[in-house]
mmCIF file of N, CA and C in Angstrom:
data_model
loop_
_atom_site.group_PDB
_atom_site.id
_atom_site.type_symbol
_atom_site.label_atom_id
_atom_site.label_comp_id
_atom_site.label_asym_id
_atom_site.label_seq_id
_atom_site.Cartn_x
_atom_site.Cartn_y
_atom_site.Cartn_z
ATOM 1 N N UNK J 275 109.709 92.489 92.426
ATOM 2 C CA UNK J 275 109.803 92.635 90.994
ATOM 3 C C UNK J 275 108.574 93.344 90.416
ATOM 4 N N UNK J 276 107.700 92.869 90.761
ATOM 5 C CA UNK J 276 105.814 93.465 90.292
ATOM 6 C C UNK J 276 106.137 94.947 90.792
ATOM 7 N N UNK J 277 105.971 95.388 92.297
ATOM 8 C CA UNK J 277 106.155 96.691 92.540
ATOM 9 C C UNK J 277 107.772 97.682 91.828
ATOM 10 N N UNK J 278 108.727 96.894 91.299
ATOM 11 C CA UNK J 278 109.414 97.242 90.257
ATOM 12 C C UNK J 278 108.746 97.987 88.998
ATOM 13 N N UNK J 279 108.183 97.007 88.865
ATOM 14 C CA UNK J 279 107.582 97.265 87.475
ATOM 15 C C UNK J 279 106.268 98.300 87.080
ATOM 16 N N UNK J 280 105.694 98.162 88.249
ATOM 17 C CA UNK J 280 104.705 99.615 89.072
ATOM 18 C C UNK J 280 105.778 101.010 88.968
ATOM 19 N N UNK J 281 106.337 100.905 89.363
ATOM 20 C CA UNK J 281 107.055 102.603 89.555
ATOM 21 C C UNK J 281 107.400 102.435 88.334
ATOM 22 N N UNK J 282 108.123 101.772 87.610
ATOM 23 C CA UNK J 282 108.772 102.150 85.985
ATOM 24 C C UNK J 282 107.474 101.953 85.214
ATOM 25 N N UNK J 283 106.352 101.644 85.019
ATOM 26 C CA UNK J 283 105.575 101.574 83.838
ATOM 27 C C UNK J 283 104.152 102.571 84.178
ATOM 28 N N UNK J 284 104.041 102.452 85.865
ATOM 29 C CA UNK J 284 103.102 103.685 86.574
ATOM 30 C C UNK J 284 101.999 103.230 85.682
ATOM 31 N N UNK J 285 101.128 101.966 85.163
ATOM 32 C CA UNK J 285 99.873 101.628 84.908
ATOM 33 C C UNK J 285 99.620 99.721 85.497
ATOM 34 N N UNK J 286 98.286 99.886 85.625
ATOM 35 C CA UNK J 286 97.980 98.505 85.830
ATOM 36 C C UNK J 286 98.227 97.694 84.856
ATOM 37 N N UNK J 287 98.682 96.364 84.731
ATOM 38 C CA UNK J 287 97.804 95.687 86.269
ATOM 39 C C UNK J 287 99.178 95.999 87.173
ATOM 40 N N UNK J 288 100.555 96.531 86.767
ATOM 41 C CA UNK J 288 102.023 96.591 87.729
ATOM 42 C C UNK J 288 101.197 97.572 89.077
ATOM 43 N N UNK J 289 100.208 98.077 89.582
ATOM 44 C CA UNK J 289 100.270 98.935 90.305
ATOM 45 C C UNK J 289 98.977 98.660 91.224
ATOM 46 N N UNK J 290 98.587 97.724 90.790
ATOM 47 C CA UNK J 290 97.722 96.607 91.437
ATOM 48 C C UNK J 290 97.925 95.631 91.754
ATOM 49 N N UNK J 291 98.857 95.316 93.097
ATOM 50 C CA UNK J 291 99.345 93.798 93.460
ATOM 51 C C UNK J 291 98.743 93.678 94.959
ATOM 52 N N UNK J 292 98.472 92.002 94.347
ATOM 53 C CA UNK J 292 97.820 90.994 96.216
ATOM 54 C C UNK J 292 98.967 90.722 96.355
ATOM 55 N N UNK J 293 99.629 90.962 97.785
ATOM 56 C CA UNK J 293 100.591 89.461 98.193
ATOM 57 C C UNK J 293 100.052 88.342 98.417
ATOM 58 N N UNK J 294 99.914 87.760 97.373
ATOM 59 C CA UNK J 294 99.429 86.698 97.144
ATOM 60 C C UNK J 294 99.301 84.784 98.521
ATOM 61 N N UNK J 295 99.940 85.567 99.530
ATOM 62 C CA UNK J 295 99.918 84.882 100.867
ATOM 63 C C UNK J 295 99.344 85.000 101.690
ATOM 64 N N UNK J 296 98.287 84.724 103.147
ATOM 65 C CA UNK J 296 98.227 84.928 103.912
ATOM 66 C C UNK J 296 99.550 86.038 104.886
ATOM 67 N N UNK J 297 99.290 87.098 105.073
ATOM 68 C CA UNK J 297 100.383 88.015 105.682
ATOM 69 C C UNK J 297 100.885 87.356 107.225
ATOM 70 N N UNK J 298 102.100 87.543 107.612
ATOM 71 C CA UNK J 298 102.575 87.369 108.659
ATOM 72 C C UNK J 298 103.014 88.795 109.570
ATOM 73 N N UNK J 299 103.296 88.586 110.347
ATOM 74 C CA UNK J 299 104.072 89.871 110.932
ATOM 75 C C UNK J 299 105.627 90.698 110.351
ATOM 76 N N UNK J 300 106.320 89.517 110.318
ATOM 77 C CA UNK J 300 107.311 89.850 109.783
ATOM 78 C C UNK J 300 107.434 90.392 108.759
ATOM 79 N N UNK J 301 106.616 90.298 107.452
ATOM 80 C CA UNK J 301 106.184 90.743 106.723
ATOM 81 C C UNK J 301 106.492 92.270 106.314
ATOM 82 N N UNK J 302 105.361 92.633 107.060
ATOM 83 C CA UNK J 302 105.000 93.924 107.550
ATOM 84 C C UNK J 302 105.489 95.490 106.804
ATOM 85 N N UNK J 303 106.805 95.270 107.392
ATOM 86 C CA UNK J 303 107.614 95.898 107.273
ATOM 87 C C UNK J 303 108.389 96.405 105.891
ATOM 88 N N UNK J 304 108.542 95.092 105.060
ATOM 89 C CA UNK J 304 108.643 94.992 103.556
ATOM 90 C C UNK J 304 107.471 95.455 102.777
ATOM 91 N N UNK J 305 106.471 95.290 103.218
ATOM 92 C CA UNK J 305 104.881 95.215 102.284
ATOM 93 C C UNK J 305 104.742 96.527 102.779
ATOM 94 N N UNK J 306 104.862 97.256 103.711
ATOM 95 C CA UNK J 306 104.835 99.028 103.603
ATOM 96 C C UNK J 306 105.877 99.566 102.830
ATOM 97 N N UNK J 307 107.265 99.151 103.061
ATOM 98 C CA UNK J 307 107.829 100.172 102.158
ATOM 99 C C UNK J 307 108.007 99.627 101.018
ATOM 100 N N UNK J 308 107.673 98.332 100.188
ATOM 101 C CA UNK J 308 107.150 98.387 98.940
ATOM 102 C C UNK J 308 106.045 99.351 98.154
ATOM 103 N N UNK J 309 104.924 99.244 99.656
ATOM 104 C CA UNK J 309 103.478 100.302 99.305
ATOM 105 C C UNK J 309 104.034 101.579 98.734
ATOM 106 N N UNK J 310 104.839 102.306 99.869
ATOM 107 C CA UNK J 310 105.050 103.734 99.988
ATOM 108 C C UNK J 310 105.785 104.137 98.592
ATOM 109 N N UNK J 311 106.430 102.872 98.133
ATOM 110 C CA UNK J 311 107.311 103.300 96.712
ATOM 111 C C UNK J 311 106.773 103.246 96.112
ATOM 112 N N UNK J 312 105.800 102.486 95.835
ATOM 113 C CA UNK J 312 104.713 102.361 94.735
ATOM 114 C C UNK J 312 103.781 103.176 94.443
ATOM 115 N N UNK J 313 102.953 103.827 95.655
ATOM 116 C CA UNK J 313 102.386 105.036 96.066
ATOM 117 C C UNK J 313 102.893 105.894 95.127
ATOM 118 N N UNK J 314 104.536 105.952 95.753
ATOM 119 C CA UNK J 314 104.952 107.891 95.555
ATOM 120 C C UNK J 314 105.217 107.500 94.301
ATOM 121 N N UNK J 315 105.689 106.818 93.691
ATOM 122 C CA UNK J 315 105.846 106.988 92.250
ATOM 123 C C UNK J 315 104.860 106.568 91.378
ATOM 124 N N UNK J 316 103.624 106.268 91.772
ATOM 125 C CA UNK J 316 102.329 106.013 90.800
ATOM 126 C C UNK J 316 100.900 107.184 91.207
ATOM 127 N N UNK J 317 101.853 108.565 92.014
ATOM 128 C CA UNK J 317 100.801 109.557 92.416
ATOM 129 C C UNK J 317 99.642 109.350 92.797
ATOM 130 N N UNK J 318 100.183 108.327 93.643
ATOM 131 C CA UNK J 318 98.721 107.544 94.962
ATOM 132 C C UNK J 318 98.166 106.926 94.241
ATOM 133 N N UNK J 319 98.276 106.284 93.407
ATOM 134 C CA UNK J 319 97.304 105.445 92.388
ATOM 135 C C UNK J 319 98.067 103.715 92.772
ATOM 136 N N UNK J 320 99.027 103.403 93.146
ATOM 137 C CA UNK J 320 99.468 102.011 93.903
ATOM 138 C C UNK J 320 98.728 101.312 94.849
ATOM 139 N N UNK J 321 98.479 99.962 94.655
ATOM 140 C CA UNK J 321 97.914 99.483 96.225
ATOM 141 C C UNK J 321 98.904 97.994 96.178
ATOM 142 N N UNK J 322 99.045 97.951 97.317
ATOM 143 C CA UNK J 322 99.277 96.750 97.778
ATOM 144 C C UNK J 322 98.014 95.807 98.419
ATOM 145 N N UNK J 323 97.694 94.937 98.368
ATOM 146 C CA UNK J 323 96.592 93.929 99.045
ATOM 147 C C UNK J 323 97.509 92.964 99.771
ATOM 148 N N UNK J 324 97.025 92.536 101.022
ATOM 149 C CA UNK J 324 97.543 91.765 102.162
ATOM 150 C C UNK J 324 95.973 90.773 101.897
ATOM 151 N N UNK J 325 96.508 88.741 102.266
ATOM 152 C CA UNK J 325 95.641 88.239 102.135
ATOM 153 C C UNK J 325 95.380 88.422 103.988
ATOM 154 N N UNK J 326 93.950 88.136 104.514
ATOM 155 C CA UNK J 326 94.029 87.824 105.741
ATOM 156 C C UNK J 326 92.970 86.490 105.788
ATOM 157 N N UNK J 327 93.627 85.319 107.145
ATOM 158 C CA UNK J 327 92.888 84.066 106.841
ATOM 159 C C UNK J 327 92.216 83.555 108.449
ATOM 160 N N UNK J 328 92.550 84.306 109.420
ATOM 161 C CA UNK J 328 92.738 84.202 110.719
ATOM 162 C C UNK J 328 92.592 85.743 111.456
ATOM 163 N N UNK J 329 92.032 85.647 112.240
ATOM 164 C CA UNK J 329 91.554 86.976 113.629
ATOM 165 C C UNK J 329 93.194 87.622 114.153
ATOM 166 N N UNK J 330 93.936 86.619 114.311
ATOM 167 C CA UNK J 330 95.112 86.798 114.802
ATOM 168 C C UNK J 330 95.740 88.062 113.415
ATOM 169 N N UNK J 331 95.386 87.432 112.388
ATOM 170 C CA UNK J 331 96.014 88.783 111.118
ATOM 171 C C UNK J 331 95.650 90.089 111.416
ATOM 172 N N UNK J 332 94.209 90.032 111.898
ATOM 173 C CA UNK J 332 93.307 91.606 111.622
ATOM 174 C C UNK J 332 93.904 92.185 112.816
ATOM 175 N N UNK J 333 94.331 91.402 114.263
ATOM 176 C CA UNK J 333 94.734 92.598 115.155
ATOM 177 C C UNK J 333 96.448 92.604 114.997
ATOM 178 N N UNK J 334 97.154 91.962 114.592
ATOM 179 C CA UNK J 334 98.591 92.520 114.378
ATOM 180 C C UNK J 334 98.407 93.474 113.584
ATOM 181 N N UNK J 335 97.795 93.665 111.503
ATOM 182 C CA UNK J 335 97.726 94.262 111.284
ATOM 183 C C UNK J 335 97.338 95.614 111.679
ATOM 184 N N UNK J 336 96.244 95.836 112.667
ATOM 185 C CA UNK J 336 95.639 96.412 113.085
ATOM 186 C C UNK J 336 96.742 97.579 113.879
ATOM 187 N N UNK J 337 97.536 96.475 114.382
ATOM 188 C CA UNK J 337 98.515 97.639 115.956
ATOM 189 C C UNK J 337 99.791 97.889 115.246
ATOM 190 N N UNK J 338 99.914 97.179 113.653
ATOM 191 C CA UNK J 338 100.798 97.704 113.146
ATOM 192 C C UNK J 338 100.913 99.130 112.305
ATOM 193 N N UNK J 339 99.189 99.074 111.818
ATOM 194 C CA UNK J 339 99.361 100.911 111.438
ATOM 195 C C UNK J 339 99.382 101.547 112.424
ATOM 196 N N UNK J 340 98.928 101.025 113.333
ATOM 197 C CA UNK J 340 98.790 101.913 114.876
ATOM 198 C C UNK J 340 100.145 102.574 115.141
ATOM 199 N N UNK J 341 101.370 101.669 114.846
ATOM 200 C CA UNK J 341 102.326 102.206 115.386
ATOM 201 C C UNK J 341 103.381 102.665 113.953
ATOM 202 N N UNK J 342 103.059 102.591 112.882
ATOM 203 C CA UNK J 342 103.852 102.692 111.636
ATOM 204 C C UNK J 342 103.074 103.428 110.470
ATOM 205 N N UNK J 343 102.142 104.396 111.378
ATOM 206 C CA UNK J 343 101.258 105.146 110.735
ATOM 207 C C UNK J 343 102.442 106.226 109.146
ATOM 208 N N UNK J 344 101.428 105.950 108.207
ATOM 209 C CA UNK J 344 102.265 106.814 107.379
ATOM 210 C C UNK J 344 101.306 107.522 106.459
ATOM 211 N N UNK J 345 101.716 108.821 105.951
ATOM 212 C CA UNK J 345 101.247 109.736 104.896
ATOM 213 C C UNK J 345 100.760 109.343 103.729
ATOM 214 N N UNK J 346 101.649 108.518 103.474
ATOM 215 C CA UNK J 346 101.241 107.431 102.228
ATOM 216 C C UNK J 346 100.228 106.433 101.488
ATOM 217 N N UNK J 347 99.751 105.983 103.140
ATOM 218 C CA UNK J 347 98.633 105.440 102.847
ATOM 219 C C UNK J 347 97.858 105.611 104.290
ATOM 220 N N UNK J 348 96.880 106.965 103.879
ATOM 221 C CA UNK J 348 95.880 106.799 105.007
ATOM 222 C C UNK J 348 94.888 106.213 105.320
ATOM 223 N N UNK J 349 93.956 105.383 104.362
ATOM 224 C CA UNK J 349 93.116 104.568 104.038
ATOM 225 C C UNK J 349 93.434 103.589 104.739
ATOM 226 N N UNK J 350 94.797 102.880 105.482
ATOM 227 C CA UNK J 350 95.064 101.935 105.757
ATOM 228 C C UNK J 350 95.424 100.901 105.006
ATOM 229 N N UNK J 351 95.221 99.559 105.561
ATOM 230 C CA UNK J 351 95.727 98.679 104.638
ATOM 231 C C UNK J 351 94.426 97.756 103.281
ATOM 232 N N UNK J 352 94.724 97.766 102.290
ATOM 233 C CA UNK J 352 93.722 96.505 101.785
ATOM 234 C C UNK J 352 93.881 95.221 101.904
ATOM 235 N N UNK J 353 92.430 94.957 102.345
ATOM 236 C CA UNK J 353 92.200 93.228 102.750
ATOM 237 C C UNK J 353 91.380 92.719 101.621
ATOM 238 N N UNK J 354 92.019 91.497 101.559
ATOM 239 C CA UNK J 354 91.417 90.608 100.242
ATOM 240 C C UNK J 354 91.331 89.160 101.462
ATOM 241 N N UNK J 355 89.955 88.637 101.931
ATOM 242 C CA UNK J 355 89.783 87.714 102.959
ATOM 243 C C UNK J 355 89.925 86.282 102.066
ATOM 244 N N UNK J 356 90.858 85.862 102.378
ATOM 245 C CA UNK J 356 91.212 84.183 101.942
ATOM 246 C C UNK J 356 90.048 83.455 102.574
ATOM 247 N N UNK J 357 89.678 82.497 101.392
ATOM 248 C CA UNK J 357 88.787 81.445 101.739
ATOM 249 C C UNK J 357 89.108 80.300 101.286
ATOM 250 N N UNK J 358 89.497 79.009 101.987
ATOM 251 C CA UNK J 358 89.099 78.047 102.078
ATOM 252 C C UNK J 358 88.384 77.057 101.251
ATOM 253 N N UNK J 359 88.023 76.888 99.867
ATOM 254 C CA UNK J 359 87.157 76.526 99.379
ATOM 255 C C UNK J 359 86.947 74.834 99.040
ATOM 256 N N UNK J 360 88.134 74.225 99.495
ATOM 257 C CA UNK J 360 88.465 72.944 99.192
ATOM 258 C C UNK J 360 89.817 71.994 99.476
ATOM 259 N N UNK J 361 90.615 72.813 99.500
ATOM 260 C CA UNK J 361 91.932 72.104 99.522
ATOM 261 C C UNK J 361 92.198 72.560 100.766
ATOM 262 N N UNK J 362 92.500 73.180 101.957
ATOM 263 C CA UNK J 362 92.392 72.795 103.326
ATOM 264 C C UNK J 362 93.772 73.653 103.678
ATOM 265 N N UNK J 363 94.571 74.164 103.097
ATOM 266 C CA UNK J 363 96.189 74.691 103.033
ATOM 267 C C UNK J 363 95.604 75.988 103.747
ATOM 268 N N UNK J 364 95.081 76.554 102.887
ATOM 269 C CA UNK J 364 94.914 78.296 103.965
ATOM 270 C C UNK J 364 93.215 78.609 103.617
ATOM 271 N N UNK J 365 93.083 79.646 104.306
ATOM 272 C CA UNK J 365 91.631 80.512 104.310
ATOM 273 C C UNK J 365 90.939 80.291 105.138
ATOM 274 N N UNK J 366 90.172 80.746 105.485
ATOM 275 C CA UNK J 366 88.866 80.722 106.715
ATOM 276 C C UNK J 366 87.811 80.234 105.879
ATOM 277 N N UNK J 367 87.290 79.553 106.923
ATOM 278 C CA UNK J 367 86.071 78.416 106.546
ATOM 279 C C UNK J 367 85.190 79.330 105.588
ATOM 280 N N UNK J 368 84.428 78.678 104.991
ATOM 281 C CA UNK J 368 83.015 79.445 104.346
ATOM 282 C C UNK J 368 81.928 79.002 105.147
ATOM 283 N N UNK J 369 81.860 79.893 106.146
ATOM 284 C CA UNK J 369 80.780 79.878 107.185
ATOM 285 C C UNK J 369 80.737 80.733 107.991
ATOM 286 N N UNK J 370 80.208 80.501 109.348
ATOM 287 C CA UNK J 370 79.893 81.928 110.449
ATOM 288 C C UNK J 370 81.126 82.234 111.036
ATOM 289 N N UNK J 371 82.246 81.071 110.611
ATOM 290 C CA UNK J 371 83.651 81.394 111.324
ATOM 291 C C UNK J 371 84.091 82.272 110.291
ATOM 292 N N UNK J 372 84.139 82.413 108.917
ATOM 293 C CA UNK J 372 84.475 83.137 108.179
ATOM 294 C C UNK J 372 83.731 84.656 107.774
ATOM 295 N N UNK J 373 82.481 84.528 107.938
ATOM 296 C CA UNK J 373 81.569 85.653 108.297
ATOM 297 C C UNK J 373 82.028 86.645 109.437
ATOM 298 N N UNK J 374 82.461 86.213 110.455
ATOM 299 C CA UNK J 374 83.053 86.848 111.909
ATOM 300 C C UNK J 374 84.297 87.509 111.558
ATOM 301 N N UNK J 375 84.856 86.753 110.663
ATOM 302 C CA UNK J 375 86.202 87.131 110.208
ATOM 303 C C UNK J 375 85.926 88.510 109.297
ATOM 304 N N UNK J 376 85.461 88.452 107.778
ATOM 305 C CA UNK J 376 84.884 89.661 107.333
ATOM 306 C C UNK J 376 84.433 90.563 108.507
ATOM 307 N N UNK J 377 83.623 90.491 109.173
ATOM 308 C CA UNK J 377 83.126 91.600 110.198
ATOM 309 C C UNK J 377 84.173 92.223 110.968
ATOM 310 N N UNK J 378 85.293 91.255 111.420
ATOM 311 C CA UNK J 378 86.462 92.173 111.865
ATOM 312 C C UNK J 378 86.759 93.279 111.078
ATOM 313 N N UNK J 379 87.141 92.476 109.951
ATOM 314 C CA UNK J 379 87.615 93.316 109.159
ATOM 315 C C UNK J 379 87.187 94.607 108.334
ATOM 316 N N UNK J 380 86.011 94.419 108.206
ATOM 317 C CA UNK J 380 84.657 95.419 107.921
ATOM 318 C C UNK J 380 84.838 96.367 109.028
ATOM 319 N N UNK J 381 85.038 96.269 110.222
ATOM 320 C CA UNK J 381 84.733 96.629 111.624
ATOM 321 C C UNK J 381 86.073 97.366 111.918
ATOM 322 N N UNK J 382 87.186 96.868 111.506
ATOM 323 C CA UNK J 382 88.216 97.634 111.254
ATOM 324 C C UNK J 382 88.491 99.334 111.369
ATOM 325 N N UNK J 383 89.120 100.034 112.081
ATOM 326 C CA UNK J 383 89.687 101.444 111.820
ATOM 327 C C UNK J 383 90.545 101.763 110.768
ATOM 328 N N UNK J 384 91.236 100.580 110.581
ATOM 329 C CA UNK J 384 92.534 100.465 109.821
ATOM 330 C C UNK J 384 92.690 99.706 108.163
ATOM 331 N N UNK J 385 91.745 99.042 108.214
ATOM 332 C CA UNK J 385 91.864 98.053 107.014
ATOM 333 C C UNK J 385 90.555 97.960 106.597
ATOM 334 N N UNK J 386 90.772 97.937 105.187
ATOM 335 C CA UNK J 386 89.303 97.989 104.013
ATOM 336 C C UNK J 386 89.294 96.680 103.275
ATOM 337 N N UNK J 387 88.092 96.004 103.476
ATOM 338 C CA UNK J 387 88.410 94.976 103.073
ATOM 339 C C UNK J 387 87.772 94.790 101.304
ATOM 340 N N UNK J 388 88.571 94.380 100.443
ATOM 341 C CA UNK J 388 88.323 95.084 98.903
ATOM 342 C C UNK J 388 87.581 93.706 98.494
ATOM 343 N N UNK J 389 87.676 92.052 99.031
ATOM 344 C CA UNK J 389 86.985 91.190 98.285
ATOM 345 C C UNK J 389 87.555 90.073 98.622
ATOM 346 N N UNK J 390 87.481 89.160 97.881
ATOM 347 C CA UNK J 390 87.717 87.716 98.667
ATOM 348 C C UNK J 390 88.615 87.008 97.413
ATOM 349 N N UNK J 391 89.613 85.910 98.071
ATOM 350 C CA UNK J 391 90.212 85.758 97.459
ATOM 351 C C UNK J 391 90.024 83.729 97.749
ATOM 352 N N UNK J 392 90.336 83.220 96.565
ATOM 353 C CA UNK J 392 90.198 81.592 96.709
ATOM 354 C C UNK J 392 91.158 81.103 95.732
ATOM 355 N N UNK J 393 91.464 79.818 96.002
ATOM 356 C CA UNK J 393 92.750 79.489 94.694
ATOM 357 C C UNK J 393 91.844 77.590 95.010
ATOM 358 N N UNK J 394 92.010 77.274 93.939
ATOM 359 C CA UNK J 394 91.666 75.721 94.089
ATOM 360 C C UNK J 394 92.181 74.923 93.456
ATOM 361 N N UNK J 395 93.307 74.836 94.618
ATOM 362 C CA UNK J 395 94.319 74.088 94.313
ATOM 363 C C UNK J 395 94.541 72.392 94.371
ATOM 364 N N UNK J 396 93.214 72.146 94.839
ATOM 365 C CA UNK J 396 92.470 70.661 94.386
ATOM 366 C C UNK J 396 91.903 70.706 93.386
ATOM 367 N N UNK J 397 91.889 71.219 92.462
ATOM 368 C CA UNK J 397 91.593 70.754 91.100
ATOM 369 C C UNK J 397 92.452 70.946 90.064
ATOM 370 N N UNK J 398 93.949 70.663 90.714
ATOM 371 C CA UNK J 398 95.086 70.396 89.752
ATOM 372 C C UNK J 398 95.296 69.078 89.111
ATOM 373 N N UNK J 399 94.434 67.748 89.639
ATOM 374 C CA UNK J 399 94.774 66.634 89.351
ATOM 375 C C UNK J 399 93.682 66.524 88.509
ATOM 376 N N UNK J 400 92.500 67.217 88.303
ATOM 377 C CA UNK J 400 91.443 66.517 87.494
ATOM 378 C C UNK J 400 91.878 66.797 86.210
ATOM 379 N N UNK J 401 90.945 65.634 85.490
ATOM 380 C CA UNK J 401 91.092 65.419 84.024
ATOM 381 C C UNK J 401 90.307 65.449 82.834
ATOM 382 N N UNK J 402 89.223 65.575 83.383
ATOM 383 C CA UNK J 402 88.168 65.856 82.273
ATOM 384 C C UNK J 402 87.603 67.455 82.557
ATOM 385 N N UNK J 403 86.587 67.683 82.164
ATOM 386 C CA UNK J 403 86.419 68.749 81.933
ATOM 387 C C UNK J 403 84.658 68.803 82.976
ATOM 388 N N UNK J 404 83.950 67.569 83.070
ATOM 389 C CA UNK J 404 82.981 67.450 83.519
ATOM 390 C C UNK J 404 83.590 67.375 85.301
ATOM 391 N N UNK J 405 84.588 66.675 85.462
ATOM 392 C CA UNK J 405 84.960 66.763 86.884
ATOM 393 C C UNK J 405 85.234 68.074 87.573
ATOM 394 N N UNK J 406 86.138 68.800 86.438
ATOM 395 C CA UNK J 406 86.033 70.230 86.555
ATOM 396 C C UNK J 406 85.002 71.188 86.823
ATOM 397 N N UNK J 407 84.193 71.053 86.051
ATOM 398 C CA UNK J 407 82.557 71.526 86.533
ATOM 399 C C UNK J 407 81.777 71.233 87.404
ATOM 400 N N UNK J 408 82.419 70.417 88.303
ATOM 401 C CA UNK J 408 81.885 69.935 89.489
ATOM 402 C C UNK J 408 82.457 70.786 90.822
ATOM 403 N N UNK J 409 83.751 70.718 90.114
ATOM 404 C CA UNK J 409 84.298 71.537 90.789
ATOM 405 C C UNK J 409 84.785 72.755 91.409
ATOM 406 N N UNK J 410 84.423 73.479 89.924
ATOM 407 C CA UNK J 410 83.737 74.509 90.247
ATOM 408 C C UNK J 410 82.564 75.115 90.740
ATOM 409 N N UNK J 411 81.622 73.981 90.591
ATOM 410 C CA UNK J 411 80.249 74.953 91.315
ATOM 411 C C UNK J 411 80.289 74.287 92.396
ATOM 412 N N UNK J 412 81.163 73.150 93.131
ATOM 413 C CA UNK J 412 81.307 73.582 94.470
ATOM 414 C C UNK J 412 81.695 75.306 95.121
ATOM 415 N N UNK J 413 83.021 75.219 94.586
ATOM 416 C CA UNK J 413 83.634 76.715 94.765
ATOM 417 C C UNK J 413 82.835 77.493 94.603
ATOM 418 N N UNK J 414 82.483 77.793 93.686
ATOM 419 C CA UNK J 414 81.198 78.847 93.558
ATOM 420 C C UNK J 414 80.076 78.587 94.669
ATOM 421 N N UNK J 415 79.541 77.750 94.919
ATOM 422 C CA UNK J 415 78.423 77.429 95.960
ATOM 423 C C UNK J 415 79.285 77.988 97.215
ATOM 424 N N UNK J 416 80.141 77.639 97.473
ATOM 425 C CA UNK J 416 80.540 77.616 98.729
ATOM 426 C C UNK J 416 81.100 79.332 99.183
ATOM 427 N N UNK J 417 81.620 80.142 98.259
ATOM 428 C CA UNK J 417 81.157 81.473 98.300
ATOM 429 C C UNK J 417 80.307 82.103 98.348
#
C-alpha cells in the first residue's frame, strides 16, 4: 500500500519506506520488485530499507543481489540494523555481538547500512510519565 502510494504521489515520506521487520528470505523477492516500482516511477529517488537482526540476514541478503542483480538499484540494498533495546522479541544485542553485526554490514559489497532502528515495546504498559523517563534513557544509554 505505502509503495502504492510512492509511485502515485512520487514525494516523501510515500518513497521512503523500512520494512518495518527483521527480513527473511522469502521475502526477498517481493521487497525487490516493490523497490524496482518504486524506483522507476519516483526517477531513482525510492528506497526500500530491509531491517537486519542476525549474521545469517547479511549473507542471504548478500548472495541474493549476487544472484538477482538489477539496474535499478545498484547501490544495493539499505540496512537499518535492529537493536534490541529492552523487550527481547527482535534485534541484536547492544554490544560487541551487535558491533560485529554493523561491521558485516559496513563490510558489505552489497548493502549500505543507513542507521539503526529500535521500537520499545516494553514501555507500552507504563503509566506515569517519570517511569517513562526511565525508560527512555535506558534506550538511549544503551545505543
Amino acid at each position: 500500500m505505502v509503495v502504492k502510494l510512492g509511485c502515485e504521489y512520487k514525494r516523501k515520506p510515500f518513497t521512503d519506506v523500512i520494512f518495518g521487520i527483521p527480513i527473511c528470505k522469502s521475502k526477498l523477492l517481493s521487497i525487490q520488485s516493490m523497490l524496482e516500482e518504486l524506483t522507476s516511477a519516483t526517477d531513482g529517488e525510492g528506497c526500500i530499507h530491509v531491517l537486519v537482526d542476525n549474521p545469517q540476514q547479511v549473507v542471504f541478503l548478500e548472495e541474493f543481489v549476487e544472484q538477482h542483480a538489477s539496474d535499478e538499484n545498484p547501490q544495493g540494498w539499505s540496512v537499518f540494523l535492529k537493536l534490541d533495546t529492552g523487550y527481547h522479541r527482535a534485534g541484536t544485542t547492544c554490544d560487541e555481538v551487535g558491533v560485529k553485526l554493523a561491521c558485516q554490514v559496513i563490510n558489505s559489497a552489497h548493502l549500505v547500512l543507513k542507521g539503526l532502528y529500535t521500537h520499545c515495546g516494553h514501555s507500552y504498559n507504563i503509566q506515569d510519565s517519570k517511569a517513562m523517563k526511565v525508560t527512555t534513557n535506558q534506550d538511549h544509554s544503551m545505543i
